[in-house]
GROMACS .gro file of C-alpha atoms in nm:
model
  323
    1MET     CA    1   0.000   0.000   0.000
    2LYS     CA    2   0.148   0.333  -0.110
    3ARG     CA    3   0.164   0.662   0.074
    4PHE     CA    4  -0.005   0.955  -0.097
    5VAL     CA    5   0.318   1.153  -0.110
    6ASP     CA    6   0.483   0.872  -0.307
    7LEU     CA    7   0.229   0.882  -0.591
    8SER     CA    8   0.335   1.017  -0.929
    9GLU     CA    9   0.121   1.269  -1.116
   10ALA     CA   10  -0.003   0.989  -1.343
   11GLU     CA   11  -0.102   0.782  -1.040
   12ILE     CA   12  -0.277   1.078  -0.878
   13LEU     CA   13  -0.487   1.131  -1.190
   14ALA     CA   14  -0.558   0.757  -1.216
   15LEU     CA   15  -0.664   0.753  -0.851
   16ALA     CA   16  -0.892   1.051  -0.908
   17ILE     CA   17  -1.053   0.883  -1.211
   18ALA     CA   18  -1.114   0.558  -1.021
   19SER     CA   19  -1.257   0.751  -0.725
   20GLU     CA   20  -1.499   0.948  -0.943
   21GLU     CA   21  -1.617   0.623  -1.106
   22GLU     CA   22  -1.678   0.459  -0.768
   23ASP     CA   23  -1.860   0.761  -0.623
   24ALA     CA   24  -2.084   0.791  -0.929
   25ARG     CA   25  -2.180   0.424  -0.898
   26ILE     CA   26  -2.263   0.464  -0.531
   27TYR     CA   27  -2.476   0.775  -0.592
   28ARG     CA   28  -2.670   0.604  -0.870
   29ASP     CA   29  -2.726   0.304  -0.642
   30PHE     CA   30  -2.855   0.539  -0.372
   31ALA     CA   31  -3.088   0.704  -0.624
   32ILE     CA   32  -3.230   0.375  -0.751
   33ARG     CA   33  -3.304   0.244  -0.403
   34LEU     CA   34  -3.443   0.570  -0.267
   35ARG     CA   35  -3.653   0.656  -0.574
   36PRO     CA   36  -3.979   0.477  -0.473
   37ALA     CA   37  -4.007   0.651  -0.135
   38TYR     CA   38  -3.783   0.960  -0.160
   39PRO     CA   39  -3.791   1.094  -0.518
   40ALA     CA   40  -3.654   1.440  -0.435
   41THR     CA   41  -3.348   1.298  -0.260
   42ALA     CA   42  -3.306   1.046  -0.543
   43ASP     CA   43  -3.302   1.332  -0.796
   44ALA     CA   44  -3.028   1.504  -0.596
   45PHE     CA   45  -2.816   1.188  -0.601
   46VAL     CA   46  -2.868   1.146  -0.976
   47ALA     CA   47  -2.745   1.502  -1.030
   48MET     CA   48  -2.443   1.435  -0.810
   49ALA     CA   49  -2.365   1.115  -1.002
   50GLU     CA   50  -2.382   1.303  -1.333
   51GLU     CA   51  -2.139   1.563  -1.203
   52GLU     CA   52  -1.902   1.288  -1.090
   53HIS     CA   53  -1.913   1.149  -1.446
   54GLU     CA   54  -1.836   1.496  -1.584
   55HIS     CA   55  -1.539   1.522  -1.346
   56ARG     CA   56  -1.420   1.182  -1.465
   57HIS     CA   57  -1.432   1.290  -1.832
   58ARG     CA   58  -1.224   1.600  -1.753
   59LEU     CA   59  -0.971   1.391  -1.565
   60VAL     CA   60  -0.947   1.132  -1.843
   61ALA     CA   61  -0.894   1.406  -2.103
   62MET     CA   62  -0.616   1.555  -1.893
   63TYR     CA   63  -0.455   1.214  -1.842
   64ARG     CA   64  -0.455   1.145  -2.217
   65LYS     CA   65  -0.304   1.486  -2.285
   66ARG     CA   66  -0.023   1.434  -2.034
   67PHE     CA   67   0.045   1.059  -2.032
   68GLY     CA   68  -0.125   0.893  -2.328
   69GLU     CA   69  -0.355   0.591  -2.337
   70THR     CA   70  -0.192   0.362  -2.079
   71MET     CA   71  -0.317   0.420  -1.725
   72PRO     CA   72  -0.189   0.261  -1.402
   73SER     CA   73  -0.441   0.081  -1.182
   74VAL     CA   74  -0.472   0.278  -0.858
   75THR     CA   75  -0.774   0.284  -0.627
   76ARG     CA   76  -0.846   0.414  -0.277
   77ARG     CA   77  -0.764   0.071  -0.137
   78ASP     CA   78  -0.409   0.102  -0.272
   79VAL     CA   79  -0.329   0.427  -0.089
   80ARG     CA   80  -0.292   0.484   0.282
   81GLY     CA   81  -0.515   0.737   0.449
   82PHE     CA   82  -0.832   0.685   0.248
   83LEU     CA   83  -1.153   0.581   0.422
   84GLU     CA   84  -1.308   0.260   0.296
   85ARG     CA   85  -1.636   0.341   0.128
   86ASN     CA   86  -1.919   0.213   0.348
   87PRO     CA   87  -2.108  -0.039   0.131
   88ILE     CA   88  -2.441   0.091   0.259
   89GLY     CA   89  -2.561   0.134  -0.096
   90ARG     CA   90  -2.501  -0.231  -0.173
   91SER     CA   91  -2.583  -0.422   0.142
   92ALA     CA   92  -2.721  -0.248   0.449
   93ILE     CA   93  -2.961  -0.033   0.253
   94ARG     CA   94  -3.105  -0.347   0.095
   95LEU     CA   95  -3.189  -0.480   0.438
   96LEU     CA   96  -3.328  -0.155   0.572
   97ASP     CA   97  -3.439   0.001   0.242
   98PRO     CA   98  -3.576   0.261   0.236
   99LEU     CA   99  -3.573   0.331   0.609
  100ARG     CA  100  -3.208   0.437   0.642
  101LEU     CA  101  -3.250   0.770   0.464
  102GLU     CA  102  -3.038   0.956   0.718
  103ALA     CA  103  -2.762   0.696   0.694
  104VAL     CA  104  -2.746   0.743   0.316
  105ARG     CA  105  -2.737   1.121   0.347
  106GLY     CA  106  -2.465   1.099   0.611
  107GLN     CA  107  -2.257   0.868   0.394
  108ALA     CA  108  -2.280   1.115   0.104
  109ALA     CA  109  -2.158   1.398   0.327
  110VAL     CA  110  -1.855   1.191   0.432
  111MET     CA  111  -1.776   1.096   0.071
  112GLU     CA  112  -1.783   1.457  -0.050
  113ALA     CA  113  -1.575   1.583   0.241
  114GLU     CA  114  -1.307   1.325   0.162
  115ALA     CA  115  -1.316   1.405  -0.211
  116ALA     CA  116  -1.275   1.778  -0.150
  117SER     CA  117  -0.980   1.715   0.082
  118PHE     CA  118  -0.820   1.478  -0.171
  119TYR     CA  119  -0.835   1.726  -0.458
  120ALA     CA  120  -0.705   2.013  -0.246
  121ARG     CA  121  -0.410   1.804  -0.131
  122ALA     CA  122  -0.346   1.673  -0.482
  123ALA     CA  123  -0.346   2.025  -0.627
  124ASP     CA  124  -0.073   2.121  -0.379
  125THR     CA  125   0.132   1.815  -0.477
  126VAL     CA  126   0.147   1.820  -0.857
  127ARG     CA  127   0.381   2.045  -1.054
  128ASP     CA  128   0.214   2.062  -1.395
  129VAL     CA  129   0.019   2.388  -1.421
  130ASP     CA  130  -0.272   2.242  -1.618
  131VAL     CA  131  -0.312   1.946  -1.385
  132ARG     CA  132  -0.288   2.171  -1.080
  133ALA     CA  133  -0.559   2.400  -1.221
  134LEU     CA  134  -0.790   2.108  -1.295
  135LEU     CA  135  -0.749   1.956  -0.949
  136ALA     CA  136  -0.809   2.294  -0.785
  137ASP     CA  137  -1.128   2.337  -0.989
  138LEU     CA  138  -1.247   1.992  -0.886
  139ALA     CA  139  -1.171   2.071  -0.521
  140GLU     CA  140  -1.404   2.371  -0.545
  141ALA     CA  141  -1.669   2.162  -0.720
  142GLU     CA  142  -1.652   1.894  -0.449
  143GLN     CA  143  -1.690   2.165  -0.185
  144GLY     CA  144  -2.018   2.252  -0.356
  145HIS     CA  145  -2.118   1.887  -0.344
  146ARG     CA  146  -2.019   1.880   0.021
  147ALA     CA  147  -2.256   2.168   0.094
  148LEU     CA  148  -2.538   1.985  -0.085
  149ALA     CA  149  -2.461   1.659   0.094
  150THR     CA  150  -2.460   1.840   0.430
  151GLN     CA  151  -2.795   1.994   0.340
  152LEU     CA  152  -2.926   1.648   0.255
  153LYS     CA  153  -2.792   1.511   0.583
  154GLY     CA  154  -2.973   1.779   0.779
  155GLY     CA  155  -3.294   1.715   0.590
  156LEU     CA  156  -3.380   1.803   0.233
  157ALA     CA  157  -3.464   2.172   0.226
  158ALA     CA  158  -3.692   2.142  -0.073
  159GLY     CA  159  -4.020   2.276   0.059
  160GLU     CA  160  -4.307   2.041  -0.006
  161ALA     CA  161  -4.074   1.770  -0.137
  162GLY     CA  162  -3.882   1.765   0.191
  163ALA     CA  163  -4.203   1.761   0.394
  164ALA     CA  164  -4.341   1.477   0.183
  165GLU     CA  165  -4.023   1.274   0.231
  166GLU     CA  166  -4.034   1.330   0.606
  167ALA     CA  167  -4.395   1.210   0.611
  168THR     CA  168  -4.291   0.903   0.410
  169ARG     CA  169  -4.003   0.836   0.649
  170ARG     CA  170  -4.240   0.846   0.946
  171ARG     CA  171  -4.486   0.617   0.771
  172LEU     CA  172  -4.213   0.364   0.694
  173LEU     CA  173  -4.084   0.386   1.051
  174LEU     CA  174  -4.436   0.302   1.168
  175LEU     CA  175  -4.481   0.013   0.925
  176GLN     CA  176  -4.136  -0.141   0.948
  177VAL     CA  177  -4.033  -0.084   1.311
  178VAL     CA  178  -4.307   0.042   1.541
  179GLN     CA  179  -4.586  -0.195   1.437
  180PRO     CA  180  -4.388  -0.522   1.448
  181GLY     CA  181  -4.209  -0.408   1.763
  182LEU     CA  182  -4.534  -0.315   1.934
  183ALA     CA  183  -4.698  -0.642   1.831
  184GLY     CA  184  -4.406  -0.832   1.979
  185LEU     CA  185  -4.398  -0.627   2.298
  186ILE     CA  186  -4.770  -0.677   2.356
  187ASP     CA  187  -4.750  -1.050   2.293
  188GLY     CA  188  -4.442  -1.097   2.507
  189SER     CA  189  -4.569  -0.883   2.794
  190VAL     CA  190  -4.922  -1.024   2.803
  191SER     CA  191  -4.903  -1.384   2.680
  192THR     CA  192  -4.625  -1.479   2.923
  193LEU     CA  193  -4.801  -1.337   3.228
  194ALA     CA  194  -5.020  -1.641   3.290
  195PRO     CA  195  -4.751  -1.912   3.269
  196ILE     CA  196  -4.496  -1.711   3.468
  197PHE     CA  197  -4.726  -1.620   3.757
  198ALA     CA  198  -4.892  -1.960   3.752
  199ALA     CA  199  -4.547  -2.118   3.792
  200ALA     CA  200  -4.464  -1.865   4.065
  201PHE     CA  201  -4.766  -1.941   4.281
  202ALA     CA  202  -4.751  -2.313   4.208
  203THR     CA  203  -4.386  -2.355   4.310
  204MET     CA  204  -4.327  -2.055   4.539
  205SER     CA  205  -3.970  -2.073   4.409
  206SER     CA  206  -3.791  -1.777   4.248
  207TRP     CA  207  -3.542  -1.989   4.052
  208GLU     CA  208  -3.798  -2.230   3.910
  209THR     CA  209  -4.021  -1.937   3.815
  210PHE     CA  210  -3.726  -1.770   3.643
  211LEU     CA  211  -3.659  -2.082   3.435
  212VAL     CA  212  -4.023  -2.104   3.328
  213GLY     CA  213  -4.028  -1.734   3.241
  214LEU     CA  214  -3.704  -1.758   3.046
  215ALA     CA  215  -3.832  -2.054   2.845
  216ALA     CA  216  -4.167  -1.886   2.781
  217SER     CA  217  -4.006  -1.558   2.673
  218VAL     CA  218  -3.748  -1.712   2.440
  219GLY     CA  219  -4.002  -1.952   2.292
  220ALA     CA  220  -4.255  -1.675   2.234
  221GLY     CA  221  -3.986  -1.459   2.075
  222ILE     CA  222  -3.885  -1.730   1.829
  223SER     CA  223  -4.246  -1.810   1.745
  224MET     CA  224  -4.354  -1.448   1.694
  225GLY     CA  225  -4.039  -1.365   1.498
  226LEU     CA  226  -4.090  -1.647   1.251
  227THR     CA  227  -4.461  -1.574   1.221
  228GLU     CA  228  -4.397  -1.208   1.141
  229ALA     CA  229  -4.115  -1.282   0.897
  230LEU     CA  230  -4.321  -1.535   0.703
  231SER     CA  231  -4.644  -1.337   0.701
  232ASP     CA  232  -4.555  -1.074   0.439
  233ASP     CA  233  -4.255  -1.017   0.211
  234GLY     CA  234  -4.314  -0.640   0.219
  235ALA     CA  235  -4.305  -0.601  -0.159
  236ILE     CA  236  -4.657  -0.461  -0.182
  237THR     CA  237  -4.725  -0.338   0.170
  238ASP     CA  238  -4.398  -0.137   0.213
  239ARG     CA  239  -4.346  -0.315   0.544
  240GLY     CA  240  -3.977  -0.367   0.473
  241HIS     CA  241  -3.751  -0.670   0.470
  242PRO     CA  242  -3.940  -0.964   0.627
  243TRP     CA  243  -3.646  -1.097   0.829
  244LEU     CA  244  -3.564  -0.755   0.972
  245ARG     CA  245  -3.928  -0.712   1.068
  246GLY     CA  246  -3.932  -1.063   1.214
  247ALA     CA  247  -3.617  -0.994   1.414
  248ILE     CA  248  -3.766  -0.675   1.559
  249CYS     CA  249  -4.087  -0.854   1.651
  250GLY     CA  250  -3.906  -1.154   1.798
  251VAL     CA  251  -3.664  -0.951   2.008
  252MET     CA  252  -3.940  -0.726   2.144
  253THR     CA  253  -4.152  -1.033   2.225
  254ALA     CA  254  -3.868  -1.187   2.422
  255LEU     CA  255  -3.795  -0.858   2.600
  256GLY     CA  256  -4.161  -0.820   2.690
  257GLY     CA  257  -4.155  -1.154   2.870
  258LEU     CA  258  -3.809  -1.112   3.021
  259GLY     CA  259  -3.910  -0.783   3.181
  260HIS     CA  260  -4.117  -0.957   3.447
  261THR     CA  261  -3.899  -1.270   3.446
  262VAL     CA  262  -3.567  -1.112   3.551
  263PRO     CA  263  -3.696  -1.006   3.898
  264TYR     CA  264  -3.715  -1.376   3.985
  265LEU     CA  265  -3.337  -1.384   4.000
  266ILE     CA  266  -3.395  -1.236   4.345
  267PRO     CA  267  -3.390  -1.531   4.590
  268ASP     CA  268  -3.667  -1.399   4.814
  269PHE     CA  269  -3.992  -1.507   4.648
  270TRP     CA  270  -4.223  -1.231   4.769
  271THR     CA  271  -3.971  -0.955   4.694
  272ALA     CA  272  -3.923  -1.096   4.345
  273THR     CA  273  -4.299  -1.128   4.290
  274SER     CA  274  -4.368  -0.774   4.409
  275LEU     CA  275  -4.102  -0.634   4.177
  276ALA     CA  276  -4.229  -0.846   3.888
  277ALA     CA  277  -4.583  -0.717   3.941
  278LEU     CA  278  -4.452  -0.358   3.941
  279VAL     CA  279  -4.266  -0.426   3.616
  280VAL     CA  280  -4.586  -0.562   3.465
  281VAL     CA  281  -4.773  -0.241   3.545
  282VAL     CA  282  -4.493  -0.030   3.392
  283GLU     CA  283  -4.487  -0.251   3.080
  284LEU     CA  284  -4.860  -0.227   3.027
  285PHE     CA  285  -4.869   0.151   3.063
  286ALA     CA  286  -4.564   0.180   2.833
  287ILE     CA  287  -4.748  -0.020   2.567
  288ALA     CA  288  -5.053   0.201   2.605
  289TRP     CA  289  -4.834   0.511   2.562
  290ILE     CA  290  -4.668   0.369   2.248
  291ARG     CA  291  -5.008   0.295   2.097
  292TRP     CA  292  -5.118   0.650   2.173
  293ARG     CA  293  -4.793   0.805   2.044
  294TYR     CA  294  -4.747   0.611   1.721
  295MET     CA  295  -5.079   0.441   1.643
  296ALA     CA  296  -5.310   0.739   1.704
  297THR     CA  297  -5.507   0.536   1.961
  298PRO     CA  298  -5.675   0.748   2.231
  299PHE     CA  299  -5.475   0.704   2.550
  300GLY     CA  300  -5.783   0.616   2.756
  301SER     CA  301  -5.890   0.351   2.509
  302ALA     CA  302  -5.536   0.211   2.483
  303THR     CA  303  -5.508   0.197   2.862
  304VAL     CA  304  -5.834   0.007   2.901
  305GLN     CA  305  -5.750  -0.239   2.623
  306VAL     CA  306  -5.392  -0.313   2.725
  307VAL     CA  307  -5.381  -0.260   3.101
  308LEU     CA  308  -5.717  -0.420   3.177
  309GLY     CA  309  -5.647  -0.715   2.948
  310GLY     CA  310  -5.299  -0.763   3.092
  311LEU     CA  311  -5.422  -0.753   3.452
  312LEU     CA  312  -5.690  -1.011   3.374
  313VAL     CA  313  -5.425  -1.245   3.230
  314LEU     CA  314  -5.206  -1.183   3.537
  315LEU     CA  315  -5.491  -1.269   3.774
  316ALA     CA  316  -5.572  -1.579   3.573
  317GLY     CA  317  -5.215  -1.702   3.613
  318MET     CA  318  -5.215  -1.633   3.987
  319VAL     CA  319  -5.547  -1.812   4.038
  320ILE     CA  320  -5.443  -2.115   3.836
  321GLY     CA  321  -5.106  -2.137   4.011
  322SER     CA  322  -5.270  -2.116   4.354
  323ALA     CA  323  -5.524  -2.390   4.281
   0.00000   0.00000   0.00000
């Protein structure tokens, strides 16, 4: 791996050409994947990709003028000091697409900041006047891209387009994260109440109750996760990648059950049971608040549905365990 200061002018131009090609590909990938949900941001990335192609043509023309048709193979990975391009456009965004809008915008800001720094440093390194002038011009151009990328990162300031994209982002957050997470939390918090408290009052043993609760929580998490993942591929409903959605649902289901299971690590049975009951109350009111905050359910209605239902399940478990 070479140091930047050891690169020849031909290698600097070759590196710049390869970098422009890579950045243009990434921007076009961003645009394609963001287009269905965020058209205004996608248009901005298309424009940035086209400018990267224009920069590449100018660099290639300069290389041919100075060094002919044979070009050395030099990429960012061959030179020390360059950040590895985050493959968000090729992998992570496919899993979270199109939820990770802010991650994409942030990546673009990092890319443009690095490009502007590279061209400024390269312009100070080369001796040929024409090459120096071209690199300085590209440094200024990348600074303009950097300003646009920073604007994108902070939120697209495009009036109605930006507001529409923010509304879309919130809708996708609701469909892909909040709904499966809430479904899992409700199932884990409520469905495990009866077996856990039945085991508690049947055995009067903290450790045995903990084992039952752990098994019930993990089992419910696996079951709910698989059910959610296999229920809908998300292609039509915009509910996102099925396995991501299933993972969110499964983890929240397990956490919902573990919340009132963990107190039974306390050896004293009645202390553990009192704390577990308190956790149950907090869980139920938290679920009611989430339904009110994200699902537009009146808080009073959500409280009655969730808290009353949960307490009935809790009492059922206690009665059965005491029989």
